[in-house]
XYZ file of C-alpha atoms in Angstrom:
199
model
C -0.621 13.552 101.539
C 0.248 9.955 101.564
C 3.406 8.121 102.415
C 5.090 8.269 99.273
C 6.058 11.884 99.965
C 7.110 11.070 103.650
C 8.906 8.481 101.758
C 10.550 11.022 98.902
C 11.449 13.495 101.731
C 13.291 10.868 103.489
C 15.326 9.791 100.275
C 16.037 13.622 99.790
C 16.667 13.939 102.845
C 19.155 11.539 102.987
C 20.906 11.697 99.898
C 19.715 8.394 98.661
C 18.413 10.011 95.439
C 19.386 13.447 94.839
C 17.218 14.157 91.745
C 14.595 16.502 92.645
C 12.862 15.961 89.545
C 12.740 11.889 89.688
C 10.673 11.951 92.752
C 7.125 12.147 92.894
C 6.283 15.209 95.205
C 3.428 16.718 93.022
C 1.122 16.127 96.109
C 3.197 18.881 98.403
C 2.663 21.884 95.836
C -1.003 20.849 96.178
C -1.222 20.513 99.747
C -3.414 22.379 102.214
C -2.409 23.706 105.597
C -3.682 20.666 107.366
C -1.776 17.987 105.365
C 1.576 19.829 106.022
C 0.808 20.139 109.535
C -0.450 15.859 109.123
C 2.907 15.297 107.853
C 4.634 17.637 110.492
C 3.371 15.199 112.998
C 3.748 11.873 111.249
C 7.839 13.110 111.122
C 7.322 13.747 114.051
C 5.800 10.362 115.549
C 7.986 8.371 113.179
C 11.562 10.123 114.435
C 12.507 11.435 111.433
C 11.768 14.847 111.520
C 15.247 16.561 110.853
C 15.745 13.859 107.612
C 12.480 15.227 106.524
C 13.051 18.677 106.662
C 16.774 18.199 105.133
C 14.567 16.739 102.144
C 11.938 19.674 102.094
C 15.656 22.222 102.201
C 16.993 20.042 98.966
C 13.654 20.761 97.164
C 13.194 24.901 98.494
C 17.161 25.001 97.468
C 15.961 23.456 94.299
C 13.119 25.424 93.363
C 13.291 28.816 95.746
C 11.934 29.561 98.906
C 8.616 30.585 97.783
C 7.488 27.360 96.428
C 5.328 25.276 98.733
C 3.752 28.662 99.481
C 0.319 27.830 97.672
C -1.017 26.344 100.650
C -0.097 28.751 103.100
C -0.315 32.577 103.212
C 3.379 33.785 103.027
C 3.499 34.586 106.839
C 1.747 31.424 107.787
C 4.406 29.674 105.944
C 7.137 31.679 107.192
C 5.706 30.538 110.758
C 4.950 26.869 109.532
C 8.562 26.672 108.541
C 10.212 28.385 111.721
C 8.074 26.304 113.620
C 9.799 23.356 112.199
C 13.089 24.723 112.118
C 13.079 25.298 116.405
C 12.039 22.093 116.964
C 14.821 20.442 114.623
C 17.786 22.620 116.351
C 16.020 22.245 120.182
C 15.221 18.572 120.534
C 17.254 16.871 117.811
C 20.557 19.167 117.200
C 20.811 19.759 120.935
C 19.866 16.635 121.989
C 22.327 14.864 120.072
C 24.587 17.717 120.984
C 24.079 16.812 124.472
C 23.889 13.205 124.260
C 27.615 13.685 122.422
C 28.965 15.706 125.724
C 27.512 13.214 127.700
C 28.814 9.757 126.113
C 32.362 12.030 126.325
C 32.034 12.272 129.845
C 30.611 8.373 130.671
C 33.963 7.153 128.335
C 36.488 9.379 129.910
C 35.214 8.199 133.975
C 35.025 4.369 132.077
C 38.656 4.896 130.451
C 39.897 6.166 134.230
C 39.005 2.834 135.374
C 40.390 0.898 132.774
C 37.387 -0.043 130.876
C 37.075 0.267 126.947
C 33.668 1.567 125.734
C 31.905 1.005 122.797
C 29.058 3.489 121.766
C 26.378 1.143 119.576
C 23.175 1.798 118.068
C 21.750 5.343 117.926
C 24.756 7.318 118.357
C 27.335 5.144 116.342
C 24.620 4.736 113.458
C 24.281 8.765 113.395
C 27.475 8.988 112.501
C 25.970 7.417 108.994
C 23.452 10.611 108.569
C 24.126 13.097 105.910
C 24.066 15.580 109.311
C 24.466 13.460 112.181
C 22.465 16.216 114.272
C 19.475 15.087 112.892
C 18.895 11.803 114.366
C 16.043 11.378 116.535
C 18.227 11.138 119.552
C 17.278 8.611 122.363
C 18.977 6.411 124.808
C 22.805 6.229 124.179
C 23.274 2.485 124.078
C 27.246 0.866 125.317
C 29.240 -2.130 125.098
C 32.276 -2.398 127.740
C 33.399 -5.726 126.465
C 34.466 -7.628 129.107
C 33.696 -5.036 132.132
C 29.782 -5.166 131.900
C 29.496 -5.621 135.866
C 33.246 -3.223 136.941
C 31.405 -0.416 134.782
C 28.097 -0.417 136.835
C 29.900 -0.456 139.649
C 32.477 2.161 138.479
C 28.914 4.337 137.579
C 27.523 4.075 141.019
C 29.844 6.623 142.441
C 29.428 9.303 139.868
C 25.948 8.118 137.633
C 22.539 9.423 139.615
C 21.100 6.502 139.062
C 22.135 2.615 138.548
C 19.275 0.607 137.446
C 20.530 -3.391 137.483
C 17.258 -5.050 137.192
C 17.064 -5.396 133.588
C 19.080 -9.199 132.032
C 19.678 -7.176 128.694
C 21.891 -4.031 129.737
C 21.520 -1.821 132.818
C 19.889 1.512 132.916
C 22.295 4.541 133.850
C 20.933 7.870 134.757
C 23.729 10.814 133.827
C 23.908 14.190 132.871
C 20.187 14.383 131.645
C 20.451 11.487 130.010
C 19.674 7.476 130.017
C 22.662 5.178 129.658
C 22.012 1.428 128.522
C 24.858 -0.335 129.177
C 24.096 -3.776 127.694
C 25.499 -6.879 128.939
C 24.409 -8.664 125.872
C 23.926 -7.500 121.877
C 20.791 -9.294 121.478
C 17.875 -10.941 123.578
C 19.887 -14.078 124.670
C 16.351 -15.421 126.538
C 15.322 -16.421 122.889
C 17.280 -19.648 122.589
C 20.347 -20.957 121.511
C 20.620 -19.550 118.192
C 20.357 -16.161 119.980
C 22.468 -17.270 122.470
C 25.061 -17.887 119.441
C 23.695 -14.571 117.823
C 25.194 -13.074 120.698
C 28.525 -14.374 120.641
C-alpha cells in the first residue's frame, strides 16, 4: 500500500472529506495481510494511529463490516482489527485520558499559588480532533505567563521531579507524566527575529 491510502485514511479520519467514494482506497480491498499489518505500523510510527482507524470505521460503517475481509480469513481479521482497537483505547484514549487528569491536577496546585496556566500544543490542539482521544498523546506542554520561575518552584514541593537545565521550558515529572513548562514559545537562541517571534 502506498501513502495515498495512509493519506485517505487520515482525511476520513478526520472529517476533512467525508465522501467515501471520492477517495482512492481501491488498494485496501486488494491488500494482503502484510500490507495491513505495514500500514498498522507506519500509523503507528507516524502518531496517527487512532485518526487512521476513525478513517478505516467511516469506510466499514460505509460499506459493512465484512469488507476489507479479502485479505484476511474472517478470524484473522476479527483479531487484526481487535488488535488495533486495544491499542487505540490503551495508549491513546487512556493516555490522553490520563494526561487530562493530570494537567487538572498541575492547574489546580498552579491556580493555589496564584499562577494562571496555559495548556499549548498537544493537548490544546486535541481539542481540534474529530475525537480528541485519539491524539497521539505526548508531553503536556504549559505557559504560566509571567510565573515561569514561581511555578518551578511552586512544583518542587509536590512534582517528583524538577528538571531546570533546559533554556526552552523546564521538564516536570508528575503523575506518570512529563510536564514542559516553557519559559519561551519558540527557540529564542535563533536570533532576533526569533527573539521577536517570541514576543
Amino acid at each position: 500500500m502506498n501513502n495515498n491510502v495512509l493519506f485517505a485514511l487520515l482525511r476520513l479520519g478526520l472529517g476533512t472529506k467525508k465522501d467515501i467514494q471520492k477517495e482512492n482506497i481501491s488498494d485496501l480491498f486488494l491488500a494482503t495481510e502484510k500490507q495491513w499489518e505495514q500500514l498498522l505500523e507506519t500509523a503507528r510510527f507516524q502518531g496517527v494511529l487512532g485518526v487512521v482507524f476513525d478513517g478505516l470505521q467511516a469506510i466499514i460503517n460505509d460499506l459493512g463490516p465484512s469488507c476489507f475481509s479479502r485479505s484476511f480469513s474472517p478470524d484473522k481479521w476479527k483479531m487484526f482489527i481487535l488488535q488495533w482497537i486495544g491499542e487505540v483505547q490503551q495508549v491513546y484514549e487512556g493516555g490522553n485520558i490520563q494526561q487530562m487528569i493530570v494537567a487538572d491536577s498541575i492547574q489546580r496546585r498552579w491556580s493555589e499559588a496564584g499562577i494562571r496556566t496555559m495548556l499549548m500544543k498537544g493537548l490544546a490542539m486535541g481539542t481540534y480532533y474529530p475525537d480528541p482521544k485519539h491524539r497521539c498523546p505526548g508531553d503536556i506542554d504549559c505557559y504560566l505567563f509571567d510565573d515561569y520561575a514561581k511555578g518551578n518552584e511552586t512544583a518542587k514541593a509536590w512534582a517528583d521531579k524538577v528538571d531546570e537545565g533546559w533554556y526552552k521550558h523546564s521538564v516536570i515529572a508528575y503523575g506518570g507524566q512529563t510536564i514542559e513548562n516553557h519559559q519561551f514559545f519558540v527557540h529564542t537562541r535563533e536570533g532576533k527575529k526569533s527573539k521577536q517571534l517570541n514576543q
